[in-house]
Backbone as ProteinMPNN parsed JSONL, in Angstrom:
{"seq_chain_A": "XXXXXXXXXXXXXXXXXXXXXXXXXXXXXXXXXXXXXXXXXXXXXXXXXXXXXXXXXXXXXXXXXXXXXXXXXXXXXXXXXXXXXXXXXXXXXXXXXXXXXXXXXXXXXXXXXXXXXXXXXXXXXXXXXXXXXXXXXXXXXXXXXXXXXXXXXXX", "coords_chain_A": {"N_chain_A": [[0.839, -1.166, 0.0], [0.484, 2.417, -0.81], [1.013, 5.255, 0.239], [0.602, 8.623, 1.627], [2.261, 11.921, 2.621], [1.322, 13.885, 4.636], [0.989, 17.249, 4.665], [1.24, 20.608, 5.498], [-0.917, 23.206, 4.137], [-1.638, 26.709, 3.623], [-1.375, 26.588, 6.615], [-2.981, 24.783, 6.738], [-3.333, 21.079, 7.315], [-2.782, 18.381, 4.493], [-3.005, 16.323, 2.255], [-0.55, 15.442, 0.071], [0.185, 16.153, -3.362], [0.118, 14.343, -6.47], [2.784, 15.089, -8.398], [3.672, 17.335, -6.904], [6.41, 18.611, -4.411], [8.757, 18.015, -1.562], [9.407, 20.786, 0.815], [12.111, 21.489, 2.229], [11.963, 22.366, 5.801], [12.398, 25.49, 7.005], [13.869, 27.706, 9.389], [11.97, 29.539, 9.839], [8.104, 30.021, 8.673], [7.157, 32.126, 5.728], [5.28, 33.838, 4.79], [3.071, 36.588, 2.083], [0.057, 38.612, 2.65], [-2.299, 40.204, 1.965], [-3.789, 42.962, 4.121], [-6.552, 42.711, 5.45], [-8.401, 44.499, 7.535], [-8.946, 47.247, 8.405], [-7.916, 48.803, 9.991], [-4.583, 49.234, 10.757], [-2.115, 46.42, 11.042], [-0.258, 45.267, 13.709], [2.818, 44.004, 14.803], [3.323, 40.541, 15.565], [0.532, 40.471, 16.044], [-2.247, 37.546, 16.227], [-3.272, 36.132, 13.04], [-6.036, 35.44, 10.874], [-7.577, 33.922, 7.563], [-9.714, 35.708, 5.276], [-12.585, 35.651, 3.55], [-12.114, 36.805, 1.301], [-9.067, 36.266, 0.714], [-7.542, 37.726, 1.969], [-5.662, 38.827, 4.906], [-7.147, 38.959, 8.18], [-7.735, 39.932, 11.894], [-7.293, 37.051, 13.95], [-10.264, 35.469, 16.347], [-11.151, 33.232, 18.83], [-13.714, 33.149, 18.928], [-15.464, 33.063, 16.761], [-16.146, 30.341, 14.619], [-15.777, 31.594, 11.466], [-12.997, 32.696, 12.066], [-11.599, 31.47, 14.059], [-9.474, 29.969, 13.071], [-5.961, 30.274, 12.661], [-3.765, 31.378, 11.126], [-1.318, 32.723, 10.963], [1.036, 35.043, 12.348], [1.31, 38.46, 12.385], [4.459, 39.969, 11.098], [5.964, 41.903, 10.031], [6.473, 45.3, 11.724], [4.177, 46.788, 11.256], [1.131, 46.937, 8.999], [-0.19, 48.437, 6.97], [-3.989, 48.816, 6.002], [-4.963, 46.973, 3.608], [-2.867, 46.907, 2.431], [-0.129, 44.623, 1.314], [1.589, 42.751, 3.378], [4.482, 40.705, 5.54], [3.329, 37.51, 6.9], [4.005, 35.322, 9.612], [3.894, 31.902, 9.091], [5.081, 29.638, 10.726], [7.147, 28.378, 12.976], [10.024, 29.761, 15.001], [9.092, 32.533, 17.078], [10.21, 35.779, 17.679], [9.564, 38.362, 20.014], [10.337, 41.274, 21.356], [8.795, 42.664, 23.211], [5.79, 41.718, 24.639], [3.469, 42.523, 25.95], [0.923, 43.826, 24.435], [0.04, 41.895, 23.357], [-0.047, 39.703, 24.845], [-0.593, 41.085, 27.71], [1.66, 40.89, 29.224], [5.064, 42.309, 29.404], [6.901, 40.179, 29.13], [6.69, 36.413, 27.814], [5.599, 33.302, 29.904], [7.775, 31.206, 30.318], [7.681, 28.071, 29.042], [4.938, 27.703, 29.244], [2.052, 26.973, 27.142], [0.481, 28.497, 24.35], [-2.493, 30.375, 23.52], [-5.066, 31.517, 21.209], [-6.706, 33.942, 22.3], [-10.265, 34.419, 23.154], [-11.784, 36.647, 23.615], [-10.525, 39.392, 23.006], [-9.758, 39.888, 19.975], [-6.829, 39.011, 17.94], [-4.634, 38.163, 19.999], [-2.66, 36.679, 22.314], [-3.496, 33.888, 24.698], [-2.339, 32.334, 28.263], [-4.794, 30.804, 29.044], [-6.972, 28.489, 28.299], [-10.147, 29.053, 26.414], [-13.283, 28.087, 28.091], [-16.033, 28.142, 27.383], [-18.758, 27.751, 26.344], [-19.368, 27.001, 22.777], [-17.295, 28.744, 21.823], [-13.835, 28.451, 20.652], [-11.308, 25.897, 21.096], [-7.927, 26.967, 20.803], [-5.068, 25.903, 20.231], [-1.845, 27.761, 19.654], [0.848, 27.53, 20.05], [3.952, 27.144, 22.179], [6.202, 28.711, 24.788], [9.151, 29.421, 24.558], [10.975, 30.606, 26.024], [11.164, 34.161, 27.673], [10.921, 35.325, 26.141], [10.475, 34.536, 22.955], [8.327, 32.6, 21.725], [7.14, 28.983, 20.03], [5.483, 28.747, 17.311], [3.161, 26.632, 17.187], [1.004, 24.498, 16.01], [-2.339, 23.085, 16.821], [-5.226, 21.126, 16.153], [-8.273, 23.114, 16.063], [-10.936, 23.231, 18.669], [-14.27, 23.378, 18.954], [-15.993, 23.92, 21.931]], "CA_chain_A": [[0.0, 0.0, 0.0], [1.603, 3.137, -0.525], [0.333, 6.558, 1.66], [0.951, 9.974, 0.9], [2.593, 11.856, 3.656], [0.631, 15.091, 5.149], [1.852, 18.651, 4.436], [0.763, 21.911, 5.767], [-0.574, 24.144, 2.973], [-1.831, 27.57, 4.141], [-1.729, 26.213, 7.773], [-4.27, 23.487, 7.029], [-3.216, 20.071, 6.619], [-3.894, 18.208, 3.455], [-2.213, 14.854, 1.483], [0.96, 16.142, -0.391], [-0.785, 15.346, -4.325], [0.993, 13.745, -7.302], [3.789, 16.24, -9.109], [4.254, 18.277, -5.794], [7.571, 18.185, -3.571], [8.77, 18.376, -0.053], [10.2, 22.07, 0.577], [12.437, 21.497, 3.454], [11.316, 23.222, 6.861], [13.244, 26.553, 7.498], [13.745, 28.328, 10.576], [10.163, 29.913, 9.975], [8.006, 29.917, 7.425], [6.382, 33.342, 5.797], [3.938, 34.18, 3.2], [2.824, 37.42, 1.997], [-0.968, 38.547, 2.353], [-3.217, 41.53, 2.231], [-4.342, 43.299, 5.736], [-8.482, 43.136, 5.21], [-8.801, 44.769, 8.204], [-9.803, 48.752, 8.445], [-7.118, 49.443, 10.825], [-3.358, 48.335, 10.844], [-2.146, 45.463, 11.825], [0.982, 45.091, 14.307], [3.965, 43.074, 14.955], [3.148, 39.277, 16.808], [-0.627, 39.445, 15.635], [-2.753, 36.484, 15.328], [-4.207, 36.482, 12.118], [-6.884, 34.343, 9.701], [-7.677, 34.408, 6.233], [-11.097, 35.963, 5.257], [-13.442, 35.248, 2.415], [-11.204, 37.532, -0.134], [-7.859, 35.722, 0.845], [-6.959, 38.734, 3.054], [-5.598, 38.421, 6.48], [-7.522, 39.701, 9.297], [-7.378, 39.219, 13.23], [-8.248, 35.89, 14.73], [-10.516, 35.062, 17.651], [-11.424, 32.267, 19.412], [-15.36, 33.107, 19.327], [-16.252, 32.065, 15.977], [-15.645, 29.696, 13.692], [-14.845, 32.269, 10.577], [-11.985, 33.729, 13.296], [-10.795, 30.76, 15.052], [-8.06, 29.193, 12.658], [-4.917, 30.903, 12.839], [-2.906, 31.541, 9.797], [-0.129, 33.114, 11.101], [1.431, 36.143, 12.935], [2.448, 39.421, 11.707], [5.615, 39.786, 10.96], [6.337, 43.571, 10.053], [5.515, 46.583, 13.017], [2.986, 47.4, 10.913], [0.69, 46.363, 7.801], [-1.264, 49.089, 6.828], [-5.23, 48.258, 5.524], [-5.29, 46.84, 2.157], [-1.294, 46.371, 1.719], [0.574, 43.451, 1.631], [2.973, 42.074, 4.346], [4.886, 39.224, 5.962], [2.793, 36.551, 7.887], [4.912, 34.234, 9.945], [3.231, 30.668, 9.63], [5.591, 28.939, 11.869], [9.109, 28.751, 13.393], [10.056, 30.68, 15.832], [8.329, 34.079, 16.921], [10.264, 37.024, 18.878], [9.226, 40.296, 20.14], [11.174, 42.416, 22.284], [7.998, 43.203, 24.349], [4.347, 41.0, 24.248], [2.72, 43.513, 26.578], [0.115, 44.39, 23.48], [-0.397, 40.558, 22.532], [-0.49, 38.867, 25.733], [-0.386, 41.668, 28.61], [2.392, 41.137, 29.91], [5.629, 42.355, 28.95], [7.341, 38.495, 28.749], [5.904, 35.042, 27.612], [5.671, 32.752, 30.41], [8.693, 30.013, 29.475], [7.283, 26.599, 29.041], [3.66, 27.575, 28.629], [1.051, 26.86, 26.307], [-0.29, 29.48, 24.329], [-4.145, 30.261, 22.763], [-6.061, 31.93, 20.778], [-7.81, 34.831, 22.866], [-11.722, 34.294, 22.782], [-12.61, 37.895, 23.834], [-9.198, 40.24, 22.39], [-9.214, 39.913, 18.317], [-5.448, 38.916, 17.459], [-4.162, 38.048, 20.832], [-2.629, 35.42, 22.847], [-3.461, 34.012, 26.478], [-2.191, 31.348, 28.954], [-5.746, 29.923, 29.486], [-7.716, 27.834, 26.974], [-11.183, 29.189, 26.442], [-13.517, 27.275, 28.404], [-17.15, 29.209, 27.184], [-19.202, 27.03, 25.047], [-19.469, 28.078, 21.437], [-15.901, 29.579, 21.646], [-13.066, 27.563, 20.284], [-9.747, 26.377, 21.595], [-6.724, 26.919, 19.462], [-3.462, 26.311, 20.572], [-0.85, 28.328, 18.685], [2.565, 27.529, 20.538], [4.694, 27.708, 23.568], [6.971, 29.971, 24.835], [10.541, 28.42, 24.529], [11.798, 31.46, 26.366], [10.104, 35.098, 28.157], [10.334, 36.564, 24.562], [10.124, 33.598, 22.217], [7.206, 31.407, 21.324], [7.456, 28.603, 19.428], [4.636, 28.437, 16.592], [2.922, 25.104, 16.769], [-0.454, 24.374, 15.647], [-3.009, 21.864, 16.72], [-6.891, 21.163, 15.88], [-9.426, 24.087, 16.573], [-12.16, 22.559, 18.972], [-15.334, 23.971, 19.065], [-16.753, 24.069, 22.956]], "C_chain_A": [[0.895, 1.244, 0.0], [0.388, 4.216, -0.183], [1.568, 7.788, 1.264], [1.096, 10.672, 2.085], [1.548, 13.418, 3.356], [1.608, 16.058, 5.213], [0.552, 19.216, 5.12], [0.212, 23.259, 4.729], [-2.079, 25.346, 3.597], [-2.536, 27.424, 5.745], [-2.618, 25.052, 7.975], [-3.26, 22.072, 6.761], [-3.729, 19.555, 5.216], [-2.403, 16.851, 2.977], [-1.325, 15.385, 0.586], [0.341, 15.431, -2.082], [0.592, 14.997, -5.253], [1.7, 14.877, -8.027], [3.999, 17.369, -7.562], [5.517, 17.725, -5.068], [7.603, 18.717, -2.762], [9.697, 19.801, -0.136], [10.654, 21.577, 2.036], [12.489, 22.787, 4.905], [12.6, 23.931, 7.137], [12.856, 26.585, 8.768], [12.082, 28.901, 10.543], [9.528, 30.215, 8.526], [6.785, 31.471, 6.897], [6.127, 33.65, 4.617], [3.447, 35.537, 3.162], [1.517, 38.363, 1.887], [-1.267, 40.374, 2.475], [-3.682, 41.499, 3.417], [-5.545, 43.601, 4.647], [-8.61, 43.788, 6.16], [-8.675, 46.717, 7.779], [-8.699, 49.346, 9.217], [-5.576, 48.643, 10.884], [-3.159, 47.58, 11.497], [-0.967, 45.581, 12.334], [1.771, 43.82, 14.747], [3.556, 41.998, 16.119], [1.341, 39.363, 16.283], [-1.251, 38.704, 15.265], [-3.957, 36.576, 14.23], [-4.98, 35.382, 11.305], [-7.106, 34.931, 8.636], [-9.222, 34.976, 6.433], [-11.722, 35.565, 3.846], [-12.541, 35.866, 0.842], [-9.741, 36.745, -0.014], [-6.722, 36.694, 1.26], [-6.295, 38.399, 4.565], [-6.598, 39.712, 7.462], [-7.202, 39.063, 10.56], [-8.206, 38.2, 13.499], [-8.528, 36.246, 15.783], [-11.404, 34.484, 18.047], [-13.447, 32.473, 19.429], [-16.092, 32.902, 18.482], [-15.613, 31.209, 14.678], [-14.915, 30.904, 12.214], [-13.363, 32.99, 11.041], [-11.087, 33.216, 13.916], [-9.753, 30.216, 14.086], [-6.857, 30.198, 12.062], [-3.937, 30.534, 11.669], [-1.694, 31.583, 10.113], [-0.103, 34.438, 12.583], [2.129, 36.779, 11.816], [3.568, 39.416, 11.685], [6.71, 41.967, 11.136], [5.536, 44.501, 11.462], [4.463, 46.733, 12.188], [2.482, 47.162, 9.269], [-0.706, 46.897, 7.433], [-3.044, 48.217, 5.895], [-4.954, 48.292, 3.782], [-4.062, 46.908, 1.408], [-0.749, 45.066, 2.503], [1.737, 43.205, 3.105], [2.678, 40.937, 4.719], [3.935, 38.925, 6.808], [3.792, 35.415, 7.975], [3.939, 32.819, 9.939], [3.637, 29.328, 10.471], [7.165, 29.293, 11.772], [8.907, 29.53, 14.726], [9.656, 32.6, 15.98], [8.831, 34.558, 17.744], [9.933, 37.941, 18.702], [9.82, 40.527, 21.444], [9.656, 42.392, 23.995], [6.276, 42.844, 23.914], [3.663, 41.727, 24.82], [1.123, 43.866, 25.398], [-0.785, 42.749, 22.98], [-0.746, 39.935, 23.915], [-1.041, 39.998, 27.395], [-0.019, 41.646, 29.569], [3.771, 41.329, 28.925], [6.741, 41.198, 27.825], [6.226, 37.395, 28.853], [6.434, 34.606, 29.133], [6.668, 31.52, 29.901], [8.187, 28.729, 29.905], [5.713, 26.567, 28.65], [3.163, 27.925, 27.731], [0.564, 28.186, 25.863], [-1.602, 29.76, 23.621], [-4.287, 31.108, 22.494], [-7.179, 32.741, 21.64], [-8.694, 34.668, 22.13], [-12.172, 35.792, 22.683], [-11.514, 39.382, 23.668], [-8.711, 39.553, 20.872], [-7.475, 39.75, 17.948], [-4.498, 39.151, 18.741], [-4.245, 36.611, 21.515], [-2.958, 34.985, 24.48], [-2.692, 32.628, 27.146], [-3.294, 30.226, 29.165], [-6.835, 29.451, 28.332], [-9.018, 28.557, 27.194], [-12.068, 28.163, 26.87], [-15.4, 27.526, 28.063], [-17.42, 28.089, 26.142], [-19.454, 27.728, 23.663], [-17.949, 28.669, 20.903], [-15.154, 28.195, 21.174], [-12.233, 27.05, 21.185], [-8.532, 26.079, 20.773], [-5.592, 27.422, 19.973], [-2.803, 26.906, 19.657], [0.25, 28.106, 19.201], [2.639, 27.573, 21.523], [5.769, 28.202, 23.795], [8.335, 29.172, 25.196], [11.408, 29.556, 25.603], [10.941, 32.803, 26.735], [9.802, 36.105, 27.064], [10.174, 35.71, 22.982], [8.823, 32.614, 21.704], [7.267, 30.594, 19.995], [6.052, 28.231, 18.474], [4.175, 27.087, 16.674], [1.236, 24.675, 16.765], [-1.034, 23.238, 16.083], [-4.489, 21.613, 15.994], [-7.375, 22.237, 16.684], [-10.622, 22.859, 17.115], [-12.826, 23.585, 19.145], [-15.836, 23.541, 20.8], [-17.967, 23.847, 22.668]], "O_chain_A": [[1.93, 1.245, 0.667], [-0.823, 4.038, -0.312], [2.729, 7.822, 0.858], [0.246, 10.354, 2.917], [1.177, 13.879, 2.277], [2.752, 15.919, 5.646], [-0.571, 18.742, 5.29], [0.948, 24.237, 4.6], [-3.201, 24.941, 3.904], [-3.631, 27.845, 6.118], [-2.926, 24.499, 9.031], [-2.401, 22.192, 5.887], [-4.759, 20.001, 4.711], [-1.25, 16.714, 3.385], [-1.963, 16.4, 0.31], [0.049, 14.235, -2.061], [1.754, 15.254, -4.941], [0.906, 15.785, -8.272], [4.811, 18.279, -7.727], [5.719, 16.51, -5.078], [6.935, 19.737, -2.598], [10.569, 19.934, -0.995], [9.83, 21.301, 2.907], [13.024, 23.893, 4.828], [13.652, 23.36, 7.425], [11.965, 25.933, 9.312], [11.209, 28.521, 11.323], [10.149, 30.543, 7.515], [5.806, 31.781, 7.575], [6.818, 33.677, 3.598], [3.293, 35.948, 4.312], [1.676, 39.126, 0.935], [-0.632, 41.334, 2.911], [-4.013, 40.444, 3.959], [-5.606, 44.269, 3.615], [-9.706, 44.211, 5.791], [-8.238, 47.108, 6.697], [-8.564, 50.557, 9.044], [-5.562, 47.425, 11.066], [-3.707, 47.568, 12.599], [-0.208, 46.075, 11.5], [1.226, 42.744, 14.994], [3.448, 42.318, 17.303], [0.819, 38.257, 16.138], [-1.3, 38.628, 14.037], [-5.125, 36.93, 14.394], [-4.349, 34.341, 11.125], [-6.965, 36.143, 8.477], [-9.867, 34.785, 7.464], [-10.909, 35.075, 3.062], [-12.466, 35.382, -0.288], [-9.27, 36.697, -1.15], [-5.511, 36.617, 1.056], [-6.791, 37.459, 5.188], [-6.64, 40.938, 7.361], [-6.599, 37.992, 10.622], [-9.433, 38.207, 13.399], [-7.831, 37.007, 16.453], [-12.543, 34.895, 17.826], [-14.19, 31.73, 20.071], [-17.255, 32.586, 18.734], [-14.686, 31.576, 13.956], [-13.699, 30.976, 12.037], [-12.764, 33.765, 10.296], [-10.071, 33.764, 14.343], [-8.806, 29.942, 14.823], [-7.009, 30.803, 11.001], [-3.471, 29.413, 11.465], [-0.899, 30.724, 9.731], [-0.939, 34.621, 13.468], [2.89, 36.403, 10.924], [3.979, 38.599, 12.509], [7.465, 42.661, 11.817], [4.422, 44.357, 11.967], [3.486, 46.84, 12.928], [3.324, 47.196, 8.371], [-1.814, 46.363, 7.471], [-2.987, 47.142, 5.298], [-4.805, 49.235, 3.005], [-3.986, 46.958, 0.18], [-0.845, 44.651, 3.658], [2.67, 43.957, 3.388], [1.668, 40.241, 4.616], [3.527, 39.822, 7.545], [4.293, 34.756, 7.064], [3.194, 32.718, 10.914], [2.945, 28.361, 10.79], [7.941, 29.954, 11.082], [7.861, 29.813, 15.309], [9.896, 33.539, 15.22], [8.412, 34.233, 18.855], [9.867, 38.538, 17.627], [9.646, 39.84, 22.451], [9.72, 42.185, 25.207], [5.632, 43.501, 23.097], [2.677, 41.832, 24.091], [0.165, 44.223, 26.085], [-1.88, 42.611, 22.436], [-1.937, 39.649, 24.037], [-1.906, 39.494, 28.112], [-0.544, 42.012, 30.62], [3.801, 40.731, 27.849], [7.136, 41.23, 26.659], [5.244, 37.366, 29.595], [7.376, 35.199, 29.659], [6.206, 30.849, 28.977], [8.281, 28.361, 31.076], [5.228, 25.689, 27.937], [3.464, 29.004, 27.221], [0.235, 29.016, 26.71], [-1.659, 28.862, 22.78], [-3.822, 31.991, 23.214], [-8.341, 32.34, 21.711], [-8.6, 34.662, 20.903], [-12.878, 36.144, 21.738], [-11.847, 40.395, 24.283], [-7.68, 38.919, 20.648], [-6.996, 40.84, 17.632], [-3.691, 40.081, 18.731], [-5.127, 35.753, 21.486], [-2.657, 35.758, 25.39], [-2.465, 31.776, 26.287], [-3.01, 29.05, 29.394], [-7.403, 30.26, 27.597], [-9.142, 28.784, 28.398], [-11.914, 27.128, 26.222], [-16.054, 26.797, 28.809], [-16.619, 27.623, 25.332], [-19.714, 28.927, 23.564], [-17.653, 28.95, 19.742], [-15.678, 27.085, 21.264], [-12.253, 27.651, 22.259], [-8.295, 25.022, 20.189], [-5.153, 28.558, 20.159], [-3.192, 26.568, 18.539], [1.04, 28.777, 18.536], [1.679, 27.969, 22.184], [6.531, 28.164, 22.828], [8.397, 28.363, 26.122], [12.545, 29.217, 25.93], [9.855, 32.778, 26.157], [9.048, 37.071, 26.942], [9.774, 36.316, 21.987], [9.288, 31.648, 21.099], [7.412, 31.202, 18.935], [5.433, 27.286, 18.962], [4.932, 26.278, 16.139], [0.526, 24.652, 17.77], [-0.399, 22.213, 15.836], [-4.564, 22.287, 14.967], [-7.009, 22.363, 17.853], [-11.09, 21.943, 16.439], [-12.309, 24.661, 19.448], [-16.129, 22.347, 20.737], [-18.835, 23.945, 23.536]]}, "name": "protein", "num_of_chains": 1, "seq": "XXXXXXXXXXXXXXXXXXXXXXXXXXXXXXXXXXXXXXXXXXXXXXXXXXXXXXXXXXXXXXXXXXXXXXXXXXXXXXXXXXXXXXXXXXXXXXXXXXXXXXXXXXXXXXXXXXXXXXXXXXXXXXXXXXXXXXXXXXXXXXXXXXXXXXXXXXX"}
């Protein structure tokens, strides 16, 4: 029997198809999208695609919101121009204060998908029915987090 190994293609899983090849995994991996959103986007936000193949901010409260594309990449990604989205690897920022509210990641813990802060991360899984929970990484270090994706559950 032969089996087709699983790739990642715009964060989703999917079966790797016939004529495609393995791109070997960099340090992080980053793609270039349109900000849909109305207001800029900043450096470390979590973002999803939207119906146009824009990025906007994820969050945990509904399904069009909850699956996490990436993080910004650039300070800033004005409305309706392109920039970097990190879709994995390693993620630093100087200062999470804006993403998590606190200045440093917690080192070793888990991080999620804020339910109730649009493109932010927390320590505590959403526990609210209806809301999701969507790990995005853990913090290898008090300014590091290490991108790592699992399944979105629905509550």
């Amino acid at each position: 029997m032969r089996k087709k190994p699983l790739v990642l293609t715009n964060g989703r899983p999917e079966e790797l198809q016939a004529g495609d090849q393995l791109d070997l995994a960099t340090e992080m991996d980053i793609t270039d999208k349109v900000n849909g959103e109305s207001v800029p986007l900043v450096k470390g936000q979590a973002v999803t695609i939207n119906g146009s193949g824009q990025v906007i901010l994820a969050k945990a409260d509904a399904a069009g919101t909850a699956n996490v594309l990436g993080f910004v990449r650039e300070n800033t990604i004005d409305p309706n121009v392109s920039g970097s989205i990190q879709i994995e690897g390693q993620l630093e920022l100087i200062d999470w204060t804006d993403l998590t509210g606190g200045a440093d990641l917690s080192a070793g813990s888990d991080y999620y998908l804020s339910a109730s802060d649009a493109g932010k991360l927390t320590t505590v899984a959403p526990t609210t029915p209806g809301q999701y929970v969507c790990f995005v990484g853990f913090a290898v270090s008090a300014k590091t987090l290490f991108v790592k994706w699992d399944r979105v559950i629905r509550l």
